[in-house]
């Protein structure tokens, strides 16, 4: 797992139009600069909000990224719920402590 | 001069971005109290507004996360978020670099404060400004307390930060206003978004408005996480305002849970002395 770099990339995409342009035009080269597992790389390429949530991406980073992808609020909340259903509880980070909550 | 105004308010992005989905009666009552706060702020005739916020990875990341940071730029911009999503247009916000520099220099005598000459505002600052300085004509000095990426600064340190900030303000000739924005209990950006612990919020507000330092800084982070969610960590911003107004009590203008805004919406002022 390289959650740190997943979050770093999303953080930079959220705040920097130049990184967003590279993501559109030169995606492979951009992603090569981060230490990512195949699963992480795929989740980012596919904009898989549910899987990114389960991986442990901080919700504030993920919420801004969801907005960037153009998801509506309801789609975003549903994507996280679907992610937990499909991939199991959050694996890493702060939200692992939410496991016992009734989602 | 000194501190001429102090208050706290909520900043959740739903407050503007999902305005149309809230109960109009409750929403409008909340907006009206934010507007009352704006009027009180304007009546204090401030030269600058310090916003103690809990930013959400707009500027700071885990590669170099300051516990406390103050902006020192001539100008800021925001929001970083999609404009339609937040329903706030991207704009430039004036700063006051010279005042920032003097405040930071004064505070460094007692606190290892970081500073930043670049700063993009996210909803955490833009939502309050949208209501409190809607023409974006009052110079803003942003302060960030890391409330997102643990390890976090202890609550007692947040109170002490407020004290030191106050001392620095009192040493400047300008009339300075201060707002804190964060919390209270909420589970933002998780599948639990919309959950609000009203009982916990009201007890925290009781401690805050009484400026009961010991009681408001007695929560452990584990307790806060359990009862108030990870969003509850943002009480540090309120506690800093309490520290800056030590000895004064507050007035609650509004509190009501608005689930689609994902937070117990709060507006309060502290009686600056």
PDB file of N, CA and C in Angstrom, chain A residues 3-5 7-9 11 14-17 20 53 58-64 66-68 71-74 76-77 80-81 84 94-95 97-98 101-103, chain B residues 13 18 21 55-63 80-82 85 90 118 120 122-123 148-150 187-193 195 225-226 230 233-234 260 262:
ATOM      1  N   UNK A   3      -0.611   4.517   0.324  1.00  0.00           N
ATOM      2  CA  UNK A   3      -1.702   5.466   0.508  1.00  0.00           C
ATOM      3  C   UNK A   3      -1.211   6.912   0.470  1.00  0.00           C
ATOM      4  N   UNK A   4      -0.026   7.105   1.031  1.00  0.00           N
ATOM      5  CA  UNK A   4       0.521   8.466   1.070  1.00  0.00           C
ATOM      6  C   UNK A   4       0.593   9.062  -0.337  1.00  0.00           C
ATOM      7  N   UNK A   5       1.095   8.281  -1.293  1.00  0.00           N
ATOM      8  CA  UNK A   5       1.270   8.819  -2.644  1.00  0.00           C
ATOM      9  C   UNK A   5      -0.053   8.930  -3.403  1.00  0.00           C
ATOM     10  N   UNK A   7      -2.809   9.779  -1.984  1.00  0.00           N
ATOM     11  CA  UNK A   7      -3.371  11.028  -1.462  1.00  0.00           C
ATOM     12  C   UNK A   7      -2.618  12.245  -2.003  1.00  0.00           C
ATOM     13  N   UNK A   8      -1.304  12.097  -2.139  1.00  0.00           N
ATOM     14  CA  UNK A   8      -0.509  13.223  -2.623  1.00  0.00           C
ATOM     15  C   UNK A   8      -0.912  13.602  -4.051  1.00  0.00           C
ATOM     16  N   UNK A   9      -1.102  12.586  -4.879  1.00  0.00           N
ATOM     17  CA  UNK A   9      -1.513  12.862  -6.260  1.00  0.00           C
ATOM     18  C   UNK A   9      -2.885  13.540  -6.295  1.00  0.00           C
ATOM     19  N   UNK A  11      -4.365  15.219  -3.936  1.00  0.00           N
ATOM     20  CA  UNK A  11      -4.198  16.562  -3.355  1.00  0.00           C
ATOM     21  C   UNK A  11      -3.698  17.543  -4.416  1.00  0.00           C
ATOM     22  N   UNK A  14      -6.358  18.208  -7.065  1.00  0.00           N
ATOM     23  CA  UNK A  14      -7.433  19.068  -6.555  1.00  0.00           C
ATOM     24  C   UNK A  14      -7.066  20.543  -6.597  1.00  0.00           C
ATOM     25  N   UNK A  15      -5.797  20.849  -6.365  1.00  0.00           N
ATOM     26  CA  UNK A  15      -5.441  22.261  -6.159  1.00  0.00           C
ATOM     27  C   UNK A  15      -4.688  22.900  -7.314  1.00  0.00           C
ATOM     28  N   UNK A  16      -4.192  22.087  -8.247  1.00  0.00           N
ATOM     29  CA  UNK A  16      -3.265  22.649  -9.233  1.00  0.00           C
ATOM     30  C   UNK A  16      -3.721  22.366 -10.669  1.00  0.00           C
ATOM     31  N   UNK A  17      -4.181  23.385 -11.371  1.00  0.00           N
ATOM     32  CA  UNK A  17      -4.646  23.194 -12.755  1.00  0.00           C
ATOM     33  C   UNK A  17      -3.564  22.602 -13.663  1.00  0.00           C
ATOM     34  N   UNK A  20      -3.614  18.975 -13.267  1.00  0.00           N
ATOM     35  CA  UNK A  20      -4.829  18.467 -13.935  1.00  0.00           C
ATOM     36  C   UNK A  20      -4.613  18.352 -15.444  1.00  0.00           C
ATOM     37  N   UNK A  53     -11.908   5.310  -1.273  1.00  0.00           N
ATOM     38  CA  UNK A  53     -12.356   5.482   0.110  1.00  0.00           C
ATOM     39  C   UNK A  53     -11.937   4.274   0.950  1.00  0.00           C
ATOM     40  N   UNK A  58      -8.113  10.178   2.710  1.00  0.00           N
ATOM     41  CA  UNK A  58      -8.819  11.116   3.580  1.00  0.00           C
ATOM     42  C   UNK A  58     -10.038  11.691   2.858  1.00  0.00           C
ATOM     43  N   UNK A  59     -11.151  11.704   3.561  1.00  0.00           N
ATOM     44  CA  UNK A  59     -12.416  12.113   2.949  1.00  0.00           C
ATOM     45  C   UNK A  59     -12.407  13.519   2.385  1.00  0.00           C
ATOM     46  N   UNK A  60     -11.638  14.401   3.003  1.00  0.00           N
ATOM     47  CA  UNK A  60     -11.606  15.780   2.514  1.00  0.00           C
ATOM     48  C   UNK A  60     -10.924  15.840   1.149  1.00  0.00           C
ATOM     49  N   UNK A  61      -9.892  15.037   0.984  1.00  0.00           N
ATOM     50  CA  UNK A  61      -9.218  14.966  -0.316  1.00  0.00           C
ATOM     51  C   UNK A  61     -10.153  14.314  -1.334  1.00  0.00           C
ATOM     52  N   UNK A  62     -10.815  13.255  -0.874  1.00  0.00           N
ATOM     53  CA  UNK A  62     -11.674  12.489  -1.784  1.00  0.00           C
ATOM     54  C   UNK A  62     -12.916  13.294  -2.185  1.00  0.00           C
ATOM     55  N   UNK A  63     -13.455  14.065  -1.246  1.00  0.00           N
ATOM     56  CA  UNK A  63     -14.644  14.871  -1.545  1.00  0.00           C
ATOM     57  C   UNK A  63     -14.330  15.908  -2.628  1.00  0.00           C
ATOM     58  N   UNK A  64     -13.173  16.550  -2.492  1.00  0.00           N
ATOM     59  CA  UNK A  64     -12.793  17.533  -3.511  1.00  0.00           C
ATOM     60  C   UNK A  64     -12.529  16.850  -4.855  1.00  0.00           C
ATOM     61  N   UNK A  66     -13.938  14.066  -5.911  1.00  0.00           N
ATOM     62  CA  UNK A  66     -15.251  13.691  -6.451  1.00  0.00           C
ATOM     63  C   UNK A  66     -15.894  14.877  -7.166  1.00  0.00           C
ATOM     64  N   UNK A  67     -15.785  16.065  -6.537  1.00  0.00           N
ATOM     65  CA  UNK A  67     -16.333  17.281  -7.154  1.00  0.00           C
ATOM     66  C   UNK A  67     -15.619  17.567  -8.473  1.00  0.00           C
ATOM     67  N   UNK A  68     -14.320  17.335  -8.476  1.00  0.00           N
ATOM     68  CA  UNK A  68     -13.519  17.561  -9.682  1.00  0.00           C
ATOM     69  C   UNK A  68     -13.968  16.628 -10.813  1.00  0.00           C
ATOM     70  N   UNK A  71     -18.989  14.489  -9.971  1.00  0.00           N
ATOM     71  CA  UNK A  71     -20.030  13.685  -9.330  1.00  0.00           C
ATOM     72  C   UNK A  71     -20.977  14.578  -8.533  1.00  0.00           C
ATOM     73  N   UNK A  72     -22.231  14.201  -8.510  1.00  0.00           N
ATOM     74  CA  UNK A  72     -23.182  14.895  -7.636  1.00  0.00           C
ATOM     75  C   UNK A  72     -22.952  14.399  -6.210  1.00  0.00           C
ATOM     76  N   UNK A  73     -23.512  15.134  -5.250  1.00  0.00           N
ATOM     77  CA  UNK A  73     -23.346  14.755  -3.846  1.00  0.00           C
ATOM     78  C   UNK A  73     -23.877  13.337  -3.597  1.00  0.00           C
ATOM     79  N   UNK A  74     -25.044  13.048  -4.117  1.00  0.00           N
ATOM     80  CA  UNK A  74     -25.640  11.734  -3.869  1.00  0.00           C
ATOM     81  C   UNK A  74     -24.820  10.613  -4.519  1.00  0.00           C
ATOM     82  N   UNK A  76     -21.671  10.670  -4.974  1.00  0.00           N
ATOM     83  CA  UNK A  76     -20.444  10.565  -4.192  1.00  0.00           C
ATOM     84  C   UNK A  76     -20.652   9.723  -2.926  1.00  0.00           C
ATOM     85  N   UNK A  77     -21.731  10.041  -2.194  1.00  0.00           N
ATOM     86  CA  UNK A  77     -22.035   9.279  -0.969  1.00  0.00           C
ATOM     87  C   UNK A  77     -22.325   7.813  -1.343  1.00  0.00           C
ATOM     88  N   UNK A  80     -19.139   5.781  -2.096  1.00  0.00           N
ATOM     89  CA  UNK A  80     -18.404   5.312  -0.906  1.00  0.00           C
ATOM     90  C   UNK A  80     -19.103   4.097  -0.296  1.00  0.00           C
ATOM     91  N   UNK A  81     -20.425   4.162  -0.225  1.00  0.00           N
ATOM     92  CA  UNK A  81     -21.181   3.033   0.355  1.00  0.00           C
ATOM     93  C   UNK A  81     -20.990   1.775  -0.493  1.00  0.00           C
ATOM     94  N   UNK A  84     -17.560   0.202   0.089  1.00  0.00           N
ATOM     95  CA  UNK A  84     -17.471  -0.604   1.316  1.00  0.00           C
ATOM     96  C   UNK A  84     -18.163  -1.946   1.101  1.00  0.00           C
ATOM     97  N   UNK A  94      -7.474   6.979   9.182  1.00  0.00           N
ATOM     98  CA  UNK A  94      -8.387   7.389  10.252  1.00  0.00           C
ATOM     99  C   UNK A  94      -9.701   6.616  10.230  1.00  0.00           C
ATOM    100  N   UNK A  95     -10.220   6.340   9.046  1.00  0.00           N
ATOM    101  CA  UNK A  95     -11.578   5.810   8.955  1.00  0.00           C
ATOM    102  C   UNK A  95     -11.658   4.320   9.275  1.00  0.00           C
ATOM    103  N   UNK A  97     -11.277   3.339  12.022  1.00  0.00           N
ATOM    104  CA  UNK A  97     -11.940   3.390  13.329  1.00  0.00           C
ATOM    105  C   UNK A  97     -13.453   3.495  13.196  1.00  0.00           C
ATOM    106  N   UNK A  98     -13.929   3.750  11.963  1.00  0.00           N
ATOM    107  CA  UNK A  98     -15.378   3.839  11.747  1.00  0.00           C
ATOM    108  C   UNK A  98     -15.987   2.470  11.458  1.00  0.00           C
ATOM    109  N   UNK A 101     -19.121   1.316  13.082  1.00  0.00           N
ATOM    110  CA  UNK A 101     -20.342   2.104  12.955  1.00  0.00           C
ATOM    111  C   UNK A 101     -21.283   1.426  11.960  1.00  0.00           C
ATOM    112  N   UNK A 102     -22.543   1.667  12.165  1.00  0.00           N
ATOM    113  CA  UNK A 102     -23.554   1.057  11.310  1.00  0.00           C
ATOM    114  C   UNK A 102     -23.724   1.908  10.057  1.00  0.00           C
ATOM    115  N   UNK A 103     -23.039   1.528   8.988  1.00  0.00           N
ATOM    116  CA  UNK A 103     -23.037   2.385   7.796  1.00  0.00           C
ATOM    117  C   UNK A 103     -24.331   2.213   6.994  1.00  0.00           C
TER     118      UNK A 103
ATOM    119  N   UNK B  13     -19.245  22.799   3.204  1.00  0.00           N
ATOM    120  CA  UNK B  13     -19.505  23.184   1.807  1.00  0.00           C
ATOM    121  C   UNK B  13     -20.968  23.084   1.406  1.00  0.00           C
ATOM    122  N   UNK B  18     -25.249  22.994  -1.309  1.00  0.00           N
ATOM    123  CA  UNK B  18     -26.487  22.211  -1.306  1.00  0.00           C
ATOM    124  C   UNK B  18     -27.627  23.011  -0.664  1.00  0.00           C
ATOM    125  N   UNK B  21     -31.345  22.122  -0.961  1.00  0.00           N
ATOM    126  CA  UNK B  21     -31.862  20.849  -0.457  1.00  0.00           C
ATOM    127  C   UNK B  21     -32.211  20.887   1.024  1.00  0.00           C
ATOM    128  N   UNK B  55      -8.145  23.968   7.382  1.00  0.00           N
ATOM    129  CA  UNK B  55      -8.247  23.732   5.944  1.00  0.00           C
ATOM    130  C   UNK B  55      -8.194  22.243   5.619  1.00  0.00           C
ATOM    131  N   UNK B  56      -8.627  21.926   4.410  1.00  0.00           N
ATOM    132  CA  UNK B  56      -8.842  20.531   4.043  1.00  0.00           C
ATOM    133  C   UNK B  56      -7.946  20.167   2.867  1.00  0.00           C
ATOM    134  N   UNK B  57      -6.636  20.207   3.108  1.00  0.00           N
ATOM    135  CA  UNK B  57      -5.666  19.811   2.089  1.00  0.00           C
ATOM    136  C   UNK B  57      -5.766  20.677   0.835  1.00  0.00           C
ATOM    137  N   UNK B  58      -5.902  21.970   1.036  1.00  0.00           N
ATOM    138  CA  UNK B  58      -5.818  22.884  -0.099  1.00  0.00           C
ATOM    139  C   UNK B  58      -4.384  23.389  -0.263  1.00  0.00           C
ATOM    140  N   UNK B  59      -3.677  23.499   0.841  1.00  0.00           N
ATOM    141  CA  UNK B  59      -2.306  24.033   0.825  1.00  0.00           C
ATOM    142  C   UNK B  59      -1.296  23.143   1.534  1.00  0.00           C
ATOM    143  N   UNK B  60      -1.750  22.440   2.521  1.00  0.00           N
ATOM    144  CA  UNK B  60      -0.819  21.696   3.376  1.00  0.00           C
ATOM    145  C   UNK B  60      -1.086  20.210   3.257  1.00  0.00           C
ATOM    146  N   UNK B  61       0.003  19.467   3.209  1.00  0.00           N
ATOM    147  CA  UNK B  61      -0.094  18.016   3.023  1.00  0.00           C
ATOM    148  C   UNK B  61       0.860  17.336   3.994  1.00  0.00           C
ATOM    149  N   UNK B  62       0.804  16.021   4.042  1.00  0.00           N
ATOM    150  CA  UNK B  62       1.584  15.279   5.024  1.00  0.00           C
ATOM    151  C   UNK B  62       3.080  15.229   4.693  1.00  0.00           C
ATOM    152  N   UNK B  63       3.477  15.899   3.608  1.00  0.00           N
ATOM    153  CA  UNK B  63       4.917  15.981   3.344  1.00  0.00           C
ATOM    154  C   UNK B  63       5.586  17.034   4.225  1.00  0.00           C
ATOM    155  N   UNK B  80     -10.705  26.634  -4.137  1.00  0.00           N
ATOM    156  CA  UNK B  80     -10.032  25.664  -5.011  1.00  0.00           C
ATOM    157  C   UNK B  80     -11.060  24.712  -5.616  1.00  0.00           C
ATOM    158  N   UNK B  81     -12.192  24.580  -4.950  1.00  0.00           N
ATOM    159  CA  UNK B  81     -13.183  23.599  -5.406  1.00  0.00           C
ATOM    160  C   UNK B  81     -13.879  24.071  -6.682  1.00  0.00           C
ATOM    161  N   UNK B  82     -14.503  23.120  -7.343  1.00  0.00           N
ATOM    162  CA  UNK B  82     -15.350  23.417  -8.493  1.00  0.00           C
ATOM    163  C   UNK B  82     -16.377  24.483  -8.083  1.00  0.00           C
ATOM    164  N   UNK B  85     -20.002  23.315  -7.808  1.00  0.00           N
ATOM    165  CA  UNK B  85     -20.182  22.385  -6.686  1.00  0.00           C
ATOM    166  C   UNK B  85     -20.342  23.144  -5.374  1.00  0.00           C
ATOM    167  N   UNK B  90     -14.969  31.773  -8.094  1.00  0.00           N
ATOM    168  CA  UNK B  90     -13.557  31.956  -7.770  1.00  0.00           C
ATOM    169  C   UNK B  90     -13.231  33.445  -7.773  1.00  0.00           C
ATOM    170  N   UNK B 118       1.958  31.856   0.028  1.00  0.00           N
ATOM    171  CA  UNK B 118       1.009  31.385  -0.988  1.00  0.00           C
ATOM    172  C   UNK B 118      -0.079  30.651  -0.248  1.00  0.00           C
ATOM    173  N   UNK B 120      -4.179  29.096  -1.048  1.00  0.00           N
ATOM    174  CA  UNK B 120      -5.449  29.033  -1.777  1.00  0.00           C
ATOM    175  C   UNK B 120      -6.532  28.638  -0.788  1.00  0.00           C
ATOM    176  N   UNK B 122      -9.971  27.086   0.572  1.00  0.00           N
ATOM    177  CA  UNK B 122     -11.009  26.108   0.226  1.00  0.00           C
ATOM    178  C   UNK B 122     -12.310  26.528   0.915  1.00  0.00           C
ATOM    179  N   UNK B 123     -13.295  25.637   0.901  1.00  0.00           N
ATOM    180  CA  UNK B 123     -14.602  26.006   1.477  1.00  0.00           C
ATOM    181  C   UNK B 123     -14.481  26.450   2.932  1.00  0.00           C
ATOM    182  N   UNK B 148      -6.876  17.875  10.371  1.00  0.00           N
ATOM    183  CA  UNK B 148      -7.223  16.801   9.431  1.00  0.00           C
ATOM    184  C   UNK B 148      -6.265  15.618   9.488  1.00  0.00           C
ATOM    185  N   UNK B 149      -4.992  15.889   9.593  1.00  0.00           N
ATOM    186  CA  UNK B 149      -3.998  14.823   9.485  1.00  0.00           C
ATOM    187  C   UNK B 149      -3.297  14.585  10.806  1.00  0.00           C
ATOM    188  N   UNK B 150      -3.776  13.649  11.626  1.00  0.00           N
ATOM    189  CA  UNK B 150      -3.102  13.368  12.902  1.00  0.00           C
ATOM    190  C   UNK B 150      -1.661  12.942  12.660  1.00  0.00           C
ATOM    191  N   UNK B 187     -19.324  14.136  10.609  1.00  0.00           N
ATOM    192  CA  UNK B 187     -18.614  13.034   9.955  1.00  0.00           C
ATOM    193  C   UNK B 187     -18.517  13.357   8.471  1.00  0.00           C
ATOM    194  N   UNK B 188     -17.886  14.476   8.146  1.00  0.00           N
ATOM    195  CA  UNK B 188     -17.934  14.937   6.752  1.00  0.00           C
ATOM    196  C   UNK B 188     -17.178  13.980   5.835  1.00  0.00           C
ATOM    197  N   UNK B 189     -17.620  13.945   4.610  1.00  0.00           N
ATOM    198  CA  UNK B 189     -16.880  13.226   3.580  1.00  0.00           C
ATOM    199  C   UNK B 189     -16.693  11.751   3.911  1.00  0.00           C
ATOM    200  N   UNK B 190     -17.677  11.180   4.581  1.00  0.00           N
ATOM    201  CA  UNK B 190     -17.718   9.732   4.798  1.00  0.00           C
ATOM    202  C   UNK B 190     -19.151   9.284   4.504  1.00  0.00           C
ATOM    203  N   UNK B 191     -19.383   7.959   4.444  1.00  0.00           N
ATOM    204  CA  UNK B 191     -20.769   7.515   4.260  1.00  0.00           C
ATOM    205  C   UNK B 191     -21.672   7.957   5.409  1.00  0.00           C
ATOM    206  N   UNK B 192     -21.093   8.363   6.532  1.00  0.00           N
ATOM    207  CA  UNK B 192     -21.883   8.841   7.683  1.00  0.00           C
ATOM    208  C   UNK B 192     -22.224  10.316   7.588  1.00  0.00           C
ATOM    209  N   UNK B 193     -21.857  10.961   6.494  1.00  0.00           N
ATOM    210  CA  UNK B 193     -22.141  12.388   6.343  1.00  0.00           C
ATOM    211  C   UNK B 193     -23.619  12.667   6.620  1.00  0.00           C
ATOM    212  N   UNK B 195     -24.699  12.740   9.811  1.00  0.00           N
ATOM    213  CA  UNK B 195     -24.824  12.425  11.232  1.00  0.00           C
ATOM    214  C   UNK B 195     -24.358  13.630  12.042  1.00  0.00           C
ATOM    215  N   UNK B 225     -13.365  11.704  18.574  1.00  0.00           N
ATOM    216  CA  UNK B 225     -13.602  10.883  17.389  1.00  0.00           C
ATOM    217  C   UNK B 225     -14.839   9.996  17.589  1.00  0.00           C
ATOM    218  N   UNK B 226     -14.944   9.422  18.785  1.00  0.00           N
ATOM    219  CA  UNK B 226     -16.067   8.523  19.076  1.00  0.00           C
ATOM    220  C   UNK B 226     -17.403   9.271  19.071  1.00  0.00           C
ATOM    221  N   UNK B 230     -14.564  12.568  13.030  1.00  0.00           N
ATOM    222  CA  UNK B 230     -13.263  13.187  12.730  1.00  0.00           C
ATOM    223  C   UNK B 230     -13.421  14.679  12.500  1.00  0.00           C
ATOM    224  N   UNK B 233     -12.598  17.113  15.396  1.00  0.00           N
ATOM    225  CA  UNK B 233     -11.227  17.584  15.671  1.00  0.00           C
ATOM    226  C   UNK B 233     -11.101  19.094  15.421  1.00  0.00           C
ATOM    227  N   UNK B 234     -12.026  19.621  14.604  1.00  0.00           N
ATOM    228  CA  UNK B 234     -11.962  21.050  14.252  1.00  0.00           C
ATOM    229  C   UNK B 234     -12.386  21.973  15.392  1.00  0.00           C
ATOM    230  N   UNK B 260     -28.375  17.872   5.655  1.00  0.00           N
ATOM    231  CA  UNK B 260     -27.886  17.949   4.272  1.00  0.00           C
ATOM    232  C   UNK B 260     -26.667  18.869   4.184  1.00  0.00           C
ATOM    233  N   UNK B 262     -24.529  18.606   6.556  1.00  0.00           N
ATOM    234  CA  UNK B 262     -23.582  17.701   7.216  1.00  0.00           C
ATOM    235  C   UNK B 262     -22.999  18.261   8.512  1.00  0.00           C
TER     236      UNK B 262
END
